[in-house]
Short mmCIF file of C-alpha atoms in Angstrom, two decimals:
data_model
loop_
_atom_site.label_atom_id
_atom_site.label_comp_id
_atom_site.label_asym_id
_atom_site.label_seq_id
_atom_site.Cartn_x
_atom_site.Cartn_y
_atom_site.Cartn_z
CA UNK A 30 -12.29 -16.00 -90.75
CA UNK A 31 -15.27 -17.86 -89.45
CA UNK A 32 -17.87 -16.17 -87.32
CA UNK A 33 -19.83 -18.36 -84.97
CA UNK A 34 -23.05 -16.97 -83.61
CA UNK A 35 -24.62 -18.27 -80.45
CA UNK A 36 -26.77 -17.11 -77.56
CA UNK A 37 -24.98 -15.03 -74.99
CA UNK A 38 -24.93 -16.52 -71.47
CA UNK A 39 -27.28 -14.99 -68.95
CA UNK A 40 -25.59 -12.79 -66.39
CA UNK A 41 -26.56 -13.93 -62.88
CA UNK A 42 -26.29 -11.85 -59.67
CA UNK A 43 -25.39 -14.21 -56.84
CA UNK A 44 -24.62 -11.52 -54.25
CA UNK A 45 -27.81 -12.34 -52.39
CA UNK A 46 -26.96 -16.01 -52.00
CA UNK A 47 -24.49 -15.31 -49.19
CA UNK A 48 -25.51 -15.71 -45.58
CA UNK A 49 -26.47 -12.32 -44.15
CA UNK A 50 -24.03 -12.64 -41.21
CA UNK A 51 -21.16 -13.53 -43.56
CA UNK A 52 -22.14 -10.72 -45.92
CA UNK A 53 -22.00 -8.16 -43.08
CA UNK A 54 -18.56 -9.44 -42.09
CA UNK A 55 -17.32 -9.21 -45.71
CA UNK A 56 -18.53 -5.62 -45.90
CA UNK A 57 -16.65 -4.82 -42.68
CA UNK A 58 -13.49 -6.28 -44.23
CA UNK A 59 -13.91 -4.85 -47.72
CA UNK A 60 -10.58 -4.27 -49.44
CA UNK A 61 -8.94 -7.20 -47.67
CA UNK A 62 -8.40 -10.83 -48.66
CA UNK A 63 -11.57 -11.65 -46.79
CA UNK A 64 -13.70 -9.84 -49.36
CA UNK A 65 -11.69 -11.36 -52.23
CA UNK A 66 -12.14 -14.96 -51.11
CA UNK A 67 -15.66 -14.40 -49.72
CA UNK A 68 -14.59 -16.00 -46.44
CA UNK A 69 -14.54 -14.71 -42.87
CA UNK A 70 -11.01 -13.67 -41.79
CA UNK A 71 -10.86 -16.15 -38.91
CA UNK A 72 -11.25 -19.08 -41.31
CA UNK A 73 -7.89 -18.56 -43.00
CA UNK A 74 -5.85 -15.93 -41.10
CA UNK A 75 -3.51 -17.16 -38.34
CA UNK A 76 -3.99 -15.81 -34.82
CA UNK A 77 -0.24 -15.78 -34.13
CA UNK A 78 0.35 -12.21 -35.26
CA UNK A 79 -2.69 -11.00 -33.32
CA UNK A 80 -1.48 -12.64 -30.11
CA UNK A 81 2.04 -11.23 -30.56
CA UNK A 82 0.69 -7.72 -31.10
CA UNK A 83 -1.54 -8.02 -28.02
CA UNK A 84 1.38 -9.19 -25.90
CA UNK A 85 3.67 -6.38 -27.14
CA UNK A 86 0.95 -3.82 -26.44
CA UNK A 87 0.36 -5.24 -22.94
CA UNK A 88 4.09 -5.04 -22.16
CA UNK A 89 4.28 -1.42 -23.30
CA UNK A 90 1.20 -0.46 -21.28
CA UNK A 91 2.57 -2.32 -18.25
CA UNK A 92 5.79 -0.27 -18.35
CA UNK A 93 3.84 2.99 -18.59
CA UNK A 94 1.51 2.00 -15.73
CA UNK A 95 4.43 0.94 -13.51
CA UNK A 96 6.16 4.26 -14.16
CA UNK A 97 2.99 6.19 -13.26
CA UNK A 98 2.55 4.20 -10.05
CA UNK A 99 6.17 4.89 -9.08
CA UNK A 100 5.75 8.62 -9.68
CA UNK A 101 2.54 8.64 -7.62
CA UNK A 102 4.10 6.78 -4.70
CA UNK A 103 7.24 8.96 -4.65
CA UNK A 104 5.30 12.22 -4.88
CA UNK A 105 4.88 14.66 -2.05
CA UNK A 106 2.45 13.36 0.62
CA UNK A 107 0.11 15.76 2.34
CA UNK A 108 -0.56 15.23 6.03
CA UNK A 109 -4.28 15.35 6.74
CA UNK A 110 -3.57 16.28 10.34
CA UNK A 111 -1.29 19.21 9.44
CA UNK A 112 -3.63 20.62 6.81
CA UNK A 113 -6.65 20.48 9.12
CA UNK A 114 -9.96 18.77 8.62
CA UNK A 115 -13.54 19.56 7.84
CA UNK A 116 -15.75 19.73 10.90
CA UNK A 117 -17.25 16.36 11.70
CA UNK A 118 -15.45 14.67 8.78
CA UNK A 119 -12.39 12.45 8.95
CA UNK A 120 -11.13 11.10 12.24
CA UNK A 121 -8.41 13.19 13.96
CA UNK A 122 -5.24 11.09 14.11
CA UNK A 123 -4.53 12.17 17.69
CA UNK A 124 -7.96 10.86 18.71
CA UNK A 125 -7.40 7.67 16.76
CA UNK A 126 -4.12 6.97 18.57
CA UNK A 127 -5.29 8.28 21.94
CA UNK A 128 -4.61 6.05 24.96
CA UNK A 129 -7.04 6.65 27.78
CA UNK A 130 -10.76 6.61 28.45
CA UNK A 131 -13.09 8.09 25.82
CA UNK A 132 -16.01 10.37 26.50
CA UNK A 133 -18.65 8.64 24.37
CA UNK A 134 -20.30 5.31 25.09
CA UNK A 135 -18.96 3.87 21.85
CA UNK A 136 -15.37 4.76 22.77
CA UNK A 137 -15.79 3.38 26.27
CA UNK A 138 -17.18 0.14 24.87
CA UNK A 139 -14.22 -0.14 22.49
CA UNK A 140 -11.86 0.56 25.37
CA UNK A 141 -13.41 -2.18 27.51
CA UNK A 142 -12.59 -4.74 24.83
CA UNK A 143 -8.88 -3.84 24.97
CA UNK A 144 -8.37 -3.28 28.68
CA UNK A 145 -9.19 -0.83 31.42
CA UNK A 146 -6.76 1.85 30.21
CA UNK A 147 -7.43 1.62 26.45
CA UNK A 148 -9.57 4.30 24.80
CA UNK A 149 -9.72 2.64 21.34
CA UNK A 150 -8.88 -1.00 20.84
CA UNK A 151 -7.07 -0.81 17.52
CA UNK A 152 -5.10 -4.01 18.06
CA UNK A 153 -8.02 -6.34 18.80
CA UNK A 154 -7.84 -8.89 16.01
CA UNK A 155 -10.65 -10.85 17.64
CA UNK A 156 -9.82 -14.47 16.82
CA UNK A 157 -10.10 -16.23 13.47
CA UNK A 158 -10.53 -14.27 10.22
CA UNK A 159 -14.03 -13.78 8.87
CA UNK A 160 -15.19 -16.56 6.55
CA UNK A 161 -18.92 -15.81 6.17
CA UNK A 162 -18.70 -13.82 2.96
CA UNK A 163 -22.12 -13.54 1.36
CA UNK A 164 -22.65 -15.81 -1.65
CA UNK A 165 -22.59 -14.04 -5.02
CA UNK A 166 -25.62 -14.98 -7.17
CA UNK A 167 -24.80 -16.81 -10.38
CA UNK A 168 -25.28 -14.81 -13.57
CA UNK A 169 -25.88 -16.17 -17.07
CA UNK A 170 -22.63 -15.36 -18.87
CA UNK A 171 -23.11 -17.61 -21.92
CA UNK A 172 -26.53 -17.88 -23.53
CA UNK A 173 -27.44 -21.14 -25.34
CA UNK A 174 -28.10 -19.09 -28.47
CA UNK A 175 -24.54 -17.73 -28.56
CA UNK A 176 -22.49 -19.41 -31.28
CA UNK A 177 -19.02 -20.80 -30.79
CA UNK A 178 -16.00 -19.23 -32.46
CA UNK A 179 -15.07 -22.09 -34.81
CA UNK A 180 -17.90 -24.42 -35.77
CA UNK A 181 -20.58 -21.84 -34.90
CA UNK A 182 -22.22 -24.41 -32.65
CA UNK A 183 -24.87 -23.37 -30.14
CA UNK A 184 -26.67 -24.91 -27.19
CA UNK A 185 -24.22 -24.51 -24.28
CA UNK A 186 -25.29 -22.33 -21.36
CA UNK A 187 -23.02 -21.15 -18.53
CA UNK A 188 -24.11 -19.46 -15.30
CA UNK A 189 -21.13 -18.33 -13.25
CA UNK A 190 -19.84 -16.18 -10.39
CA UNK A 191 -16.56 -15.78 -8.53
CA UNK A 192 -16.85 -16.70 -4.84
CA UNK A 193 -14.56 -16.55 -1.81
CA UNK A 194 -14.71 -19.76 0.22
CA UNK A 195 -12.49 -20.58 3.21
CA UNK A 196 -9.94 -17.96 2.23
CA UNK A 197 -9.76 -19.11 -1.40
CA UNK A 198 -11.13 -17.73 -4.66
CA UNK A 199 -13.24 -20.14 -6.69
CA UNK A 200 -15.16 -19.84 -9.93
CA UNK A 201 -18.55 -21.43 -9.45
CA UNK A 202 -20.30 -22.48 -12.67
CA UNK A 203 -23.46 -24.25 -13.72
CA UNK A 204 -23.07 -25.86 -17.14
CA UNK A 205 -26.18 -26.74 -19.16
CA UNK A 206 -26.46 -28.72 -22.40
CA UNK A 207 -29.31 -27.54 -24.64
CA UNK A 208 -28.12 -29.51 -27.68
CA UNK A 209 -29.49 -32.82 -28.93
CA UNK A 210 -26.26 -34.73 -28.24
CA UNK A 211 -23.45 -35.23 -25.75
CA UNK A 212 -21.12 -32.37 -24.80
CA UNK A 213 -17.85 -33.12 -22.98
CA UNK A 214 -14.10 -32.34 -22.95
CA UNK A 215 -14.63 -29.07 -21.05
CA UNK A 216 -11.55 -26.92 -20.41
CA UNK A 217 -11.01 -23.28 -19.36
CA UNK A 218 -8.51 -20.61 -20.35
CA UNK A 219 -8.40 -17.17 -18.66
CA UNK A 220 -7.29 -13.97 -20.37
CA UNK A 221 -4.79 -11.68 -18.65
CA UNK A 222 -6.47 -9.27 -16.23
CA UNK A 223 -5.71 -6.58 -13.67
CA UNK A 224 -5.32 -8.96 -10.71
CA UNK A 225 -3.70 -11.88 -12.54
CA UNK A 226 -6.61 -14.21 -11.80
CA UNK A 227 -6.25 -17.64 -13.42
CA UNK A 228 -7.22 -21.24 -12.69
CA UNK A 229 -5.29 -22.89 -9.89
CA UNK A 230 -6.13 -26.42 -11.06
CA UNK A 231 -7.57 -28.10 -14.13
CA UNK A 232 -11.33 -28.18 -14.42
CA UNK A 233 -12.85 -31.49 -13.35
CA UNK A 234 -14.02 -33.86 -16.05
CA UNK A 235 -17.59 -33.10 -17.12
CA UNK A 236 -19.84 -34.91 -19.61
CA UNK A 237 -23.34 -33.59 -20.24
CA UNK A 238 -26.09 -35.53 -21.97
CA UNK A 239 -28.79 -33.69 -23.89
CA UNK A 240 -30.79 -31.51 -21.49
CA UNK A 241 -28.44 -32.15 -18.54
CA UNK A 242 -26.96 -29.52 -16.19
CA UNK A 243 -24.14 -29.77 -13.68
CA UNK A 244 -22.46 -27.48 -11.15
CA UNK A 245 -18.67 -27.29 -10.89
CA UNK A 246 -16.16 -25.21 -8.91
CA UNK A 247 -12.77 -24.27 -10.26
CA UNK A 248 -10.11 -23.18 -7.72
CA UNK A 249 -8.43 -19.93 -8.68
CA UNK A 250 -5.04 -18.40 -7.96
CA UNK A 251 -3.32 -15.04 -8.45
CA UNK A 252 -0.38 -15.17 -10.83
CA UNK A 253 1.72 -12.05 -11.58
CA UNK A 254 2.50 -13.54 -14.99
CA UNK A 255 -1.21 -13.39 -15.86
CA UNK A 256 -1.61 -9.73 -14.90
CA UNK A 257 -1.98 -7.16 -17.69
CA UNK A 258 -0.74 -4.45 -15.30
CA UNK A 259 -3.81 -2.31 -16.06
CA UNK A 260 -6.03 -0.62 -13.43
CA UNK A 261 -9.29 -2.53 -13.03
CA UNK A 262 -12.52 -1.08 -14.35
CA UNK A 263 -15.80 -1.15 -12.40
CA UNK A 264 -17.37 -3.59 -12.81
CA UNK A 265 -14.28 -5.78 -13.10
CA UNK A 266 -14.66 -8.56 -15.69
CA UNK A 267 -12.49 -11.60 -16.35
CA UNK A 268 -12.56 -12.87 -19.94
CA UNK A 269 -12.77 -16.65 -20.25
CA UNK A 270 -12.57 -19.18 -23.09
CA UNK A 271 -14.48 -22.44 -22.65
CA UNK A 272 -13.37 -25.35 -24.83
CA UNK A 273 -15.87 -28.15 -25.40
CA UNK A 274 -16.22 -31.13 -27.70
CA UNK A 275 -18.48 -29.14 -30.05
CA UNK A 276 -16.80 -25.71 -30.13
CA UNK A 277 -14.92 -22.99 -28.24
CA UNK A 278 -17.02 -20.34 -26.52
CA UNK A 279 -15.97 -16.94 -25.17
CA UNK A 280 -17.61 -15.03 -22.32
CA UNK A 281 -16.75 -12.76 -19.41
CA UNK A 282 -17.63 -13.00 -15.72
CA UNK A 283 -17.82 -10.14 -13.23
CA UNK A 284 -15.74 -10.32 -10.05
CA UNK A 285 -16.68 -8.18 -7.03
CA UNK A 286 -13.94 -6.68 -4.85
CA UNK A 287 -14.90 -8.70 -1.76
CA UNK A 288 -13.74 -11.88 -3.49
CA UNK A 289 -10.30 -10.28 -3.91
CA UNK A 290 -9.82 -9.14 -0.29
CA UNK A 291 -7.53 -11.17 1.97
CA UNK A 292 -8.09 -12.26 5.56
CA UNK A 293 -5.08 -10.38 7.00
CA UNK A 294 -6.19 -6.91 5.91
CA UNK A 295 -6.70 -5.47 9.39
CA UNK A 296 -4.19 -2.72 10.15
CA UNK A 297 -2.54 -1.86 13.42
CA UNK A 298 -2.95 1.68 14.76
CA UNK A 299 0.41 2.77 13.34
CA UNK A 300 -0.31 1.24 9.95
CA UNK A 301 -3.69 2.96 9.81
CA UNK A 302 -2.16 6.31 10.78
CA UNK A 303 0.52 6.03 8.10
CA UNK A 304 -1.93 4.94 5.42
CA UNK A 305 -4.37 7.74 6.29
CA UNK A 306 -1.58 10.31 5.97
CA UNK A 307 0.08 8.82 2.89
CA UNK A 308 -3.12 8.53 0.87
CA UNK A 309 -4.30 12.03 1.84
CA UNK A 310 -2.53 13.50 -1.20
CA UNK A 311 -5.02 11.73 -3.44
CA UNK A 312 -8.52 13.20 -3.75
CA UNK A 313 -11.00 11.56 -1.39
CA UNK A 314 -13.64 9.40 -3.07
CA UNK A 315 -17.05 9.84 -1.45
CA UNK A 316 -20.15 7.76 -2.06
CA UNK A 317 -23.62 7.88 -0.50
CA UNK A 318 -25.74 4.75 -0.12
CA UNK A 319 -29.52 4.65 0.13
CA UNK A 320 -32.02 2.62 2.12
CA UNK A 321 -29.61 1.84 4.96
CA UNK A 322 -31.44 3.56 7.83
CA UNK A 323 -32.60 0.15 9.15
CA UNK A 324 -29.00 -0.99 9.70
CA UNK A 325 -27.38 -0.57 13.10
CA UNK A 326 -23.71 0.20 13.57
CA UNK A 327 -23.09 -3.43 14.47
CA UNK A 328 -24.95 -4.56 11.34
CA UNK A 329 -22.58 -2.53 9.16
CA UNK A 330 -19.53 -3.82 11.04
CA UNK A 331 -20.67 -7.45 10.71
CA UNK A 332 -21.45 -7.14 6.99
CA UNK A 333 -18.10 -5.50 6.26
CA UNK A 334 -16.00 -7.85 8.38
CA UNK A 335 -17.65 -10.88 6.74
CA UNK A 336 -16.17 -9.51 3.50
CA UNK A 337 -12.69 -9.03 5.03
CA UNK A 338 -13.20 -5.28 5.58
CA UNK A 339 -12.09 -4.87 9.20
CA UNK A 340 -13.15 -2.26 11.73
CA UNK A 341 -10.36 -0.12 13.19
CA UNK A 342 -12.31 2.32 15.38
CA UNK A 343 -15.66 4.00 15.88
CA UNK A 344 -16.74 7.30 17.40
CA UNK A 345 -19.57 9.85 17.41
CA UNK A 346 -18.98 13.32 15.97
CA UNK A 347 -20.48 16.67 16.87
CA UNK A 348 -23.36 16.17 14.45
CA UNK A 349 -24.33 13.01 16.37
CA UNK A 350 -23.21 10.83 13.45
CA UNK A 351 -21.57 7.48 13.99
CA UNK A 352 -18.13 7.43 12.35
CA UNK A 353 -16.70 3.95 11.72
CA UNK A 354 -13.25 3.29 10.29
CA UNK A 355 -12.17 0.21 8.36
CA UNK A 356 -9.21 -1.19 6.47
CA UNK A 357 -8.79 -3.96 3.91
CA UNK A 358 -6.16 -5.36 1.55
CA UNK A 359 -6.42 -6.95 -1.88
CA UNK A 360 -4.76 -10.13 -3.11
CA UNK A 361 -2.07 -7.99 -4.77
CA UNK A 362 -1.34 -6.12 -1.51
CA UNK A 363 -3.15 -2.85 -2.26
CA UNK A 364 -4.56 -1.33 0.93
CA UNK A 365 -7.72 0.71 1.33
CA UNK A 366 -8.79 2.80 4.33
CA UNK A 367 -12.45 3.66 4.72
CA UNK A 368 -14.58 6.05 6.73
CA UNK A 369 -18.28 5.23 7.12
CA UNK A 370 -20.57 8.02 8.31
CA UNK A 371 -23.88 6.74 9.67
CA UNK A 372 -26.60 9.39 10.19
CA UNK A 373 -28.43 9.54 13.48
CA UNK A 374 -32.05 8.41 13.80
CA UNK A 375 -34.11 8.29 10.61
CA UNK A 376 -31.93 10.73 8.68
CA UNK A 377 -32.89 10.13 5.01
CA UNK A 378 -29.47 11.21 3.73
CA UNK A 379 -28.20 7.63 3.99
CA UNK A 380 -24.83 6.20 4.92
CA UNK A 381 -21.80 7.97 3.43
CA UNK A 382 -18.47 6.31 2.63
CA UNK A 383 -15.07 7.92 2.09
CA UNK A 384 -12.30 5.73 0.65
CA UNK A 385 -8.58 6.37 0.34
CA UNK A 386 -6.05 4.21 -1.47
CA UNK A 387 -2.90 4.56 -3.55
CA UNK A 388 -4.84 2.86 -6.36
CA UNK A 389 -7.68 5.24 -7.22
CA UNK A 390 -9.27 2.65 -9.51
CA UNK A 391 -10.15 0.49 -6.49
CA UNK A 392 -12.37 3.09 -4.83
CA UNK A 393 -15.26 2.56 -7.26
CA UNK A 394 -14.87 -1.19 -6.84
CA UNK A 395 -15.22 -0.71 -3.08
CA UNK A 396 -18.35 1.41 -3.49
CA UNK A 397 -19.85 -1.37 -5.60
CA UNK A 398 -18.97 -3.88 -2.87
CA UNK A 399 -20.39 -1.70 -0.08
CA UNK A 400 -23.68 -1.22 -1.95
CA UNK A 401 -23.93 -4.98 -2.43
CA UNK A 402 -23.13 -5.76 1.22
CA UNK A 403 -25.44 -3.18 2.75
CA UNK A 404 -28.38 -4.28 0.58
CA UNK A 405 -28.03 -8.02 1.31
#
């Protein structure tokens, strides 16, 4: 045997040579192939299985949600008129459907619009649908410091907001290039969402030089195939992927309920009566707004109708409060009926709203819309 002596190699610790972001991700995935290969999972794991699992989960949740909705709609309905009402609260249905002159000035004025013998003009559709919906301010949804999902590129900024223009939903965006080179080949992909919102046409061709910005509008449509069949949260966000020549970026954009309300949401008197009775089995959702004492009754009506929330009737209760009643309908045919209670004089309590709908998740979205409308 021959023994060879030599210096032992120095043991080096290279654990600190990894990028801190990658190191954190490896720690999160310890025990997986990611930690073995010292690579982020997305660099070598296929997305196919993830997408299939997401689709299977969405289908299962859709079936459960549909079953719940069917049980809710077939359940026993409580008549608000038969059970009685709180004093000065919701409008009596007999008064709502009354034919004949009213006692108050507001009822007489409403009757004059519909004819000499009409107490409440519930069938006055008043010409063309409202199309003066207030513009939604653009919000920064993608910061230039946010890295893309593949090449980890940065420098693209997106300011966006969903708008309703001439009866159509559009996604308005302002694209800005903060890189040192050209950015082009823009394309959008929308994730499934509660209303099935997706692009109705391809995004127009955009090329941005370094430091350049440009505004674009993408027409939207509602597709049942793109709905995840889940009740919307408040605020309601739509997740979007933006493909560019340098990387793919992910962000989400909020969509207010007014953008999703259609122009034919005004009910007839019979439709309003049925809806008010049918939705009475669900708990009423009540919301109080502040700083609205400067608004007149007509101000509230104008602001609501410009957002496709249509007045059905108005009256004055025993507490000298103005009671105004509205209806609206979403792009997926969900109806809401609303009572607005406006205090008399300089009452600091503010305007109160009561909303009924078969979809309880929409009531908070309406309160968000009302707050936005009454403050703008």
